Tab-separated table of C-alpha atoms and ligand atoms in Angstrom:
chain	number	residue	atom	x	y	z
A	137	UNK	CA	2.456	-28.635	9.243
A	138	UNK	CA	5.486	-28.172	6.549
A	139	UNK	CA	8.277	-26.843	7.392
A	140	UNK	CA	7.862	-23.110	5.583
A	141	UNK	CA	4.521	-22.995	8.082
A	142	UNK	CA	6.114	-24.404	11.052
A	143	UNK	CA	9.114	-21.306	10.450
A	144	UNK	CA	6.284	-19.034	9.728
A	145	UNK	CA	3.776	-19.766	13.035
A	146	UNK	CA	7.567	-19.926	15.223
A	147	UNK	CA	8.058	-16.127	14.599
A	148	UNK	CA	4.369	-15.623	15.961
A	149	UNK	CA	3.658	-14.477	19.487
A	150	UNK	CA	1.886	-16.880	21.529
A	151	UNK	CA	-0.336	-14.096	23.019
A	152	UNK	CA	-1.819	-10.964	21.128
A	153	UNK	CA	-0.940	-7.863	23.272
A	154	UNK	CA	-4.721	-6.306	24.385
A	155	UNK	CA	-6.545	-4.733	21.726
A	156	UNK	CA	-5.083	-0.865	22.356
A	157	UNK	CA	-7.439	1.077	23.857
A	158	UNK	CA	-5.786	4.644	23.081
A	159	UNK	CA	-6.010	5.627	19.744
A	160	UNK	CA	-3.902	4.181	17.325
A	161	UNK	CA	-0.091	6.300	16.627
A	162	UNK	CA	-0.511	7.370	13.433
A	163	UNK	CA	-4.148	8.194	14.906
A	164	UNK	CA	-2.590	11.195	17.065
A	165	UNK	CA	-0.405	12.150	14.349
A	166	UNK	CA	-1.204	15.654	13.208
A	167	UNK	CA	-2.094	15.673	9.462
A	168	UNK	CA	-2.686	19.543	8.746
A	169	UNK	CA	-6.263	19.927	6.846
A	170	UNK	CA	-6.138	21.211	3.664
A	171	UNK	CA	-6.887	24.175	2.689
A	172	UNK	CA	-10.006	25.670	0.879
A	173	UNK	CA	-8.195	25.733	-2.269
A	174	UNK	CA	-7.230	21.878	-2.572
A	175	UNK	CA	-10.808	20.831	-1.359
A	176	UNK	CA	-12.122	23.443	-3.998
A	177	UNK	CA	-9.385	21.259	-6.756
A	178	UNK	CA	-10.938	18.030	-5.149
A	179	UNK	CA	-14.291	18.893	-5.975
A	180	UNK	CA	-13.209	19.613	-9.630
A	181	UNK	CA	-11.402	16.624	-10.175
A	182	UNK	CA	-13.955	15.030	-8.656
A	183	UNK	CA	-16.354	16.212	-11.136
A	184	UNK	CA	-14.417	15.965	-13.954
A	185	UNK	CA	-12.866	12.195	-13.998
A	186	UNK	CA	-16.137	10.760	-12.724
A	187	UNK	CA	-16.573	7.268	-13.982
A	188	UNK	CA	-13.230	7.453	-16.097
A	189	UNK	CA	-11.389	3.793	-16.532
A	190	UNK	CA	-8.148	3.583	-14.346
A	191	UNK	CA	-5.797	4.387	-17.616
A	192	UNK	CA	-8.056	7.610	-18.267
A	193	UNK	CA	-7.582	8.442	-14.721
A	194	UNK	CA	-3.637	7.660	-14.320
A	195	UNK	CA	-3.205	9.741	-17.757
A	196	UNK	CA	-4.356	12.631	-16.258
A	197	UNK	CA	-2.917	12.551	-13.044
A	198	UNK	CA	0.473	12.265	-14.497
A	199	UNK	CA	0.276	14.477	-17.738
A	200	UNK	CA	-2.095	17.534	-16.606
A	201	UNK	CA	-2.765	17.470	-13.262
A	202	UNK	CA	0.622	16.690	-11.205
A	203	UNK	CA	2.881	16.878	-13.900
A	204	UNK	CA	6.422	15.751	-12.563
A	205	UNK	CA	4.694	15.954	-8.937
A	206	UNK	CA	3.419	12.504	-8.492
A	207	UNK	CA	4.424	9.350	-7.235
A	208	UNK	CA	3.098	5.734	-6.680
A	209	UNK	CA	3.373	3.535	-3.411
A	210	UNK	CA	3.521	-0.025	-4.201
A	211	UNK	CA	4.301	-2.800	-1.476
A	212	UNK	CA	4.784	-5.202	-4.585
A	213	UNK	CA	2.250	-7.822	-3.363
A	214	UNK	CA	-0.013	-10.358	-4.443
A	215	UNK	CA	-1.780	-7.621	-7.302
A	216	UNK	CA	0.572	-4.962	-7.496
A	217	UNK	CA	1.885	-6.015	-10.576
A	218	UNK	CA	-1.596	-4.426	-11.995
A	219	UNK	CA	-1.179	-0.803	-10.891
A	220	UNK	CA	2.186	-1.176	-11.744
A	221	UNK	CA	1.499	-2.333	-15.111
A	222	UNK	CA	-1.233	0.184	-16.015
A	223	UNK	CA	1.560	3.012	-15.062
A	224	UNK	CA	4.452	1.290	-17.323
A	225	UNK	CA	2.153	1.662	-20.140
A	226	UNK	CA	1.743	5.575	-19.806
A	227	UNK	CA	4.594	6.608	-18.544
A	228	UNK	CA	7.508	4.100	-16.349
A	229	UNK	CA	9.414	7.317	-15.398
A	230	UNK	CA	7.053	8.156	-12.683
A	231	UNK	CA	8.337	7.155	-9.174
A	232	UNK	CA	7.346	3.942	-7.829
A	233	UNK	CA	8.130	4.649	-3.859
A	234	UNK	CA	8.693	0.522	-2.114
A	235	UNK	CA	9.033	0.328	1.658
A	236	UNK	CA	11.266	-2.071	2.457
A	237	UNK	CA	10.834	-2.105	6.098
A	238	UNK	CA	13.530	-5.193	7.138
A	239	UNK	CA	10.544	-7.733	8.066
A	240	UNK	CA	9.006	-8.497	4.246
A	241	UNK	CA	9.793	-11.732	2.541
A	242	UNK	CA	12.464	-12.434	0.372
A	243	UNK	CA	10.333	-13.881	-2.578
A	244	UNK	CA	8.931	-10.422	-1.801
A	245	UNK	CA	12.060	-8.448	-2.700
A	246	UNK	CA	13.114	-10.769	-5.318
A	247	UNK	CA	9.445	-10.253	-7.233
A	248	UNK	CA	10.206	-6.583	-6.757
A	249	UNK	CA	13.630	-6.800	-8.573
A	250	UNK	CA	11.631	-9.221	-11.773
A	251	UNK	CA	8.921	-6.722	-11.904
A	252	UNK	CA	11.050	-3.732	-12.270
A	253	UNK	CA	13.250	-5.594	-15.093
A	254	UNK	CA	9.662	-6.573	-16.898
A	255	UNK	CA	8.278	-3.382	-16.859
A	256	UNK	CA	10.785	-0.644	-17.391
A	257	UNK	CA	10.473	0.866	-14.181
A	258	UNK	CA	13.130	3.738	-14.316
A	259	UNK	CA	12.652	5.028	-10.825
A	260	UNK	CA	11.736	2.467	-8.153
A	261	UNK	CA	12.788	4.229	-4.629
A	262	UNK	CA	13.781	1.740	-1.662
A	263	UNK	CA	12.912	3.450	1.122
A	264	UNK	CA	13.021	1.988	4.869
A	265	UNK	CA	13.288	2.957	7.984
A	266	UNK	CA	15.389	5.472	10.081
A	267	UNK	CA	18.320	3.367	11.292
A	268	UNK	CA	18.517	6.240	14.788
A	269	UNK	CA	14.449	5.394	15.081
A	270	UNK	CA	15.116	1.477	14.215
A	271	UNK	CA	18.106	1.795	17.336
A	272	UNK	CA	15.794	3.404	19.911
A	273	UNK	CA	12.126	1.438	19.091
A	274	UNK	CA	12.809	-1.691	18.100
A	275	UNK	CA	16.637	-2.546	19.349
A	276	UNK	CA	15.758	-6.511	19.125
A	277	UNK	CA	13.657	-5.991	16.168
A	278	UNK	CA	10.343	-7.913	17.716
A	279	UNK	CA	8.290	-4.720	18.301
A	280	UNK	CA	5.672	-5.973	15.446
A	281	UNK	CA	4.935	-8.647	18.297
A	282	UNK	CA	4.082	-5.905	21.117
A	283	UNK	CA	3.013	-3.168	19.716
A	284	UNK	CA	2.529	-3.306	15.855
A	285	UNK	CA	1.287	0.181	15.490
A	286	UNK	CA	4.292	1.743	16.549
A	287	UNK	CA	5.925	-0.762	14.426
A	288	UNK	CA	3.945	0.287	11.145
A	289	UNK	CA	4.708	4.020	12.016
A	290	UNK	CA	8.701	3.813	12.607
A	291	UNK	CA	8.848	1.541	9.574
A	292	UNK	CA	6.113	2.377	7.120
A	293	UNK	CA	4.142	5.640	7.833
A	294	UNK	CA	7.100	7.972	8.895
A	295	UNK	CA	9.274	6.882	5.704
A	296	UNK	CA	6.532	7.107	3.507
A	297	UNK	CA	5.811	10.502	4.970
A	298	UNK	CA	9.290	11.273	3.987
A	299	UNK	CA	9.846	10.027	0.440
A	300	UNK	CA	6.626	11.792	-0.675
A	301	UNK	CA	7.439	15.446	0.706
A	302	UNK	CA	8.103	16.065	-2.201
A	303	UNK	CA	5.067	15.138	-3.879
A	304	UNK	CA	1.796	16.566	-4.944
A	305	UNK	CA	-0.302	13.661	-5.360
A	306	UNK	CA	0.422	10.001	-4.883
A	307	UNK	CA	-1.061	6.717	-7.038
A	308	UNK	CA	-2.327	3.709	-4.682
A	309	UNK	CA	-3.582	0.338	-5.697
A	310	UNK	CA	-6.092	0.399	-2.586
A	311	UNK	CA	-9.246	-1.187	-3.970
A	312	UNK	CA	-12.927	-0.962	-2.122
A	313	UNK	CA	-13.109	-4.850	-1.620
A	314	UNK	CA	-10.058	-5.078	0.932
A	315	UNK	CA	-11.478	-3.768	4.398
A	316	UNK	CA	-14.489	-2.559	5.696
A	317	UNK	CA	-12.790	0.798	5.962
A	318	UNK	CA	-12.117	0.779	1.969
A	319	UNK	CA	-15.539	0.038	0.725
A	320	UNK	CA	-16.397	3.293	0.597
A	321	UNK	CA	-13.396	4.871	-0.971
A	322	UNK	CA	-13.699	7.078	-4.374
A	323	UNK	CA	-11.278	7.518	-7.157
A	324	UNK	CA	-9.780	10.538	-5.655
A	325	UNK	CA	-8.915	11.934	-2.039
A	326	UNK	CA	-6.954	14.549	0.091
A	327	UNK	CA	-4.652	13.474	2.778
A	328	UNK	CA	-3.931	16.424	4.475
A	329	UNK	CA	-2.534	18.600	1.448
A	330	UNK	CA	-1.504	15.555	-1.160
A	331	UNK	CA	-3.938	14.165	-3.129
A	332	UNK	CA	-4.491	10.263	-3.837
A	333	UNK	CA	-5.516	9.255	-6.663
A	334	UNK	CA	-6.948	5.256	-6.476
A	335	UNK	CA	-7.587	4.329	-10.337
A	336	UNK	CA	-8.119	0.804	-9.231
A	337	UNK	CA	-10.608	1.553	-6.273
A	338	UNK	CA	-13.573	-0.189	-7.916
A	339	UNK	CA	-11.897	-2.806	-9.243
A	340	UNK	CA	-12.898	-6.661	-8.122
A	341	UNK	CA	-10.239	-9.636	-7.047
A	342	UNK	CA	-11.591	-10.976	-10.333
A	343	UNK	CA	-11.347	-7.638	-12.355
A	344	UNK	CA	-7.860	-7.724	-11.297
A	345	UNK	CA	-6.850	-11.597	-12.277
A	346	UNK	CA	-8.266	-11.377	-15.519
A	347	UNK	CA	-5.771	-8.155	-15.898
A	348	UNK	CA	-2.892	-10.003	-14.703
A	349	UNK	CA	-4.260	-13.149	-17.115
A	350	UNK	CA	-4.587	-10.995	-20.027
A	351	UNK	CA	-1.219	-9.528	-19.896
A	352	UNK	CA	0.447	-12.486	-18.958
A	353	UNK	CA	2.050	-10.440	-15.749
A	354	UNK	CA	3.801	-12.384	-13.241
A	355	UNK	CA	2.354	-13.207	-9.750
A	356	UNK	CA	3.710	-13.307	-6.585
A	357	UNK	CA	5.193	-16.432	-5.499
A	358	UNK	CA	3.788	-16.714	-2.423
A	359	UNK	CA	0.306	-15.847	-4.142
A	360	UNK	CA	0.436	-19.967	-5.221
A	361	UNK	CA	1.373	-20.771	-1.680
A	362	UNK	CA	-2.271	-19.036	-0.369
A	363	UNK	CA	-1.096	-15.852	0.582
A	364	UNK	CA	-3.559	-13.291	-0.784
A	365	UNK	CA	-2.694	-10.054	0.735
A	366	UNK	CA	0.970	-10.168	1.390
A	367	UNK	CA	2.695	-7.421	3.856
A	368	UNK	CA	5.799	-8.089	6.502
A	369	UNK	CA	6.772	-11.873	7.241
A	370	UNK	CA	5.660	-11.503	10.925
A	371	UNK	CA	1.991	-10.022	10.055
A	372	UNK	CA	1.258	-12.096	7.108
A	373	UNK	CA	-0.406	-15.646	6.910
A	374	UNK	CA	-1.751	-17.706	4.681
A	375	UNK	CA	-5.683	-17.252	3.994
A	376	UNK	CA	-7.720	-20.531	3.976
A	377	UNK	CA	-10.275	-20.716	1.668
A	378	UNK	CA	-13.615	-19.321	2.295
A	379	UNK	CA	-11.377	-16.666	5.015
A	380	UNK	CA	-11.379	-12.629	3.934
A	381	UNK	CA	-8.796	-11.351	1.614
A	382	UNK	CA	-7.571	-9.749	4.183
A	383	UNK	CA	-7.647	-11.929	7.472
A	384	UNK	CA	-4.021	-12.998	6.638
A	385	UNK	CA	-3.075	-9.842	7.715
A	386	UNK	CA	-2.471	-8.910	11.325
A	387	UNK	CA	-4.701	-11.905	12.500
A	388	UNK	CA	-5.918	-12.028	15.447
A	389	UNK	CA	-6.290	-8.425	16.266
A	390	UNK	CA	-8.219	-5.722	15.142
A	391	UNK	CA	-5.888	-4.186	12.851
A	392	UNK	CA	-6.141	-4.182	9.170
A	393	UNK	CA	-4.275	-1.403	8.436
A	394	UNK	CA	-0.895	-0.039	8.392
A	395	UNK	CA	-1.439	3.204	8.939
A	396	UNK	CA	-0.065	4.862	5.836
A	397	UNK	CA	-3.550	5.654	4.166
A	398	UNK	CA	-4.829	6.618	7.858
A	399	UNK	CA	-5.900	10.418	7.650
A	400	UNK	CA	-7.341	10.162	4.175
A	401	UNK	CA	-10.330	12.487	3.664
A	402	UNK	CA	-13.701	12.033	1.742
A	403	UNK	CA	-15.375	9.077	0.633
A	404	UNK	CA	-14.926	9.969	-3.147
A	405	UNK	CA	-17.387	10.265	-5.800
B	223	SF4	S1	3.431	-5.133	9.212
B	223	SF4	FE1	4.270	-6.020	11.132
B	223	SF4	S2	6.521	-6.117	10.905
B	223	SF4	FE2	5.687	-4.814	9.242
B	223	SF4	S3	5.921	-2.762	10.017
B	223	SF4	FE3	3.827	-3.413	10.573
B	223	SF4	S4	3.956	-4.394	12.609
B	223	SF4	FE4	6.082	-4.143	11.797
């Protein structure tokens, strides 16, 4: 094993804690349902962007639809450079929200500060979490190890919830091929009042490459070290080949998401 590995597996647990058996935190967490109106707007949008390309779809989120009212999430990992990249080219004034939660990578943080100097981003947003909730939950900062759900939610979900109160509508880079969960996804949702707009949810590993390719955009780094989906140092490993894009992620356990797209509604068009 090299050494990077060896560091890597040290910061592992040597036992999983039991698969929980309540629901998940961010499960119980009250998302109000939206009213008539929005899932009246959904339907419309719906209707009206059906089958658009990703650019056609970003375009009008961010000049007719949510004008000045809509952000991006990016976690600037192995393909976020894409979404990213797309969203430079119409308009690199619209908020790019990055949770830095104090567990990612440095190469991570470091490919966030290149990508923001190659594209033009005017308005990348930091955000991490609570330093009173970061005292009280995770003092010794190994919670990921015991209970990673409430770990997600103090660091990811209840920032996130945060930075976009703000916001009418927010821009992922989810795509249908990650988890089980995604393959169904459409274009456009409603999580509890904010819509989401997912211009690359159809989009395959090799749809995205070629992008990435054509433009010449630069990867990850730890991308050519066989990390495909890359999240916090603790929860991410390295995929061998023939393994799910996703089974870096939280391995072991049944998780295979953070939480922050939990509560989404509809399964699109
Ligand atoms: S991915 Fe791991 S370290 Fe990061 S917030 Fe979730 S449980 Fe904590």
């Amino acid at each position: 094993m090299s050494e990077e590995a060896s560091a890597v597996s040290m910061l592992r647990p040597a036992k999983r804690a039991p698969l929980p058996q309540a629901p998940r935190v961010f499960d119980a967490q009250d998302v109000v349902p939206a009213p008539s109106s929005l899932r009246e707007r959904l339907e419309q949008m719906r209707a009206r962007y059906h089958g658009v390309h990703a650019t056609t779809l970003l375009e009008a989120a961010i000049f007719d639809e949510f004008p000045g009212r809509v952000a991006t999430v990016s976690s600037f990992g192995s393909e976020s450079v894409v979404l990213l990249h797309l969203i430079s080219q119409i308009d690199p004034t619209v908020p790019v929200i990055f949770l830095n939660t104090g567990k990612l990578f440095g190469e991570t943080l470091r490919y966030r500060d290149r990508i923001q100097a190659k594209l033009g981003l005017t308005d990348l947003r930091s955000v991490g979490p609570h330093p009173g909730d970061e005292r009280v939950l995770d003092p010794d900062g190994t919670l990921w190890s015991r209970d990673p759900d409430a770990c997600c939610n103090f660091r990811k979900v209840l920032p996130l919830r945060r930075s976009l109160a703000g916001f009418d509508a927010e821009i992922t880079g989810r795509k249908r091929f990650q988890t089980v969960a995604r393959s169904s996804m459409g274009p456009i949702e409603l999580n509890g009042s904010r819509f989401v707009i997912n211009p690359l949810h159809g989009w395959s590993l090799a749809d995205l490459v070629a992008h990435i390719e054509k433009y010449d955009l630069p990867r990850h780094p730890l991308v050519a070290d066989g990390f495909l989906s890359i999240g916090c140092m603790p929860c991410t490993q390295r995929v061998k080949t023939g393994e799910d894009y996703r089974s870096g992620r939280w391995a072991g356990s049944d998780k295979d998401e953070c939480g922050i797209h939990e509560n989404v509604e509809g399964d699109g068009i």
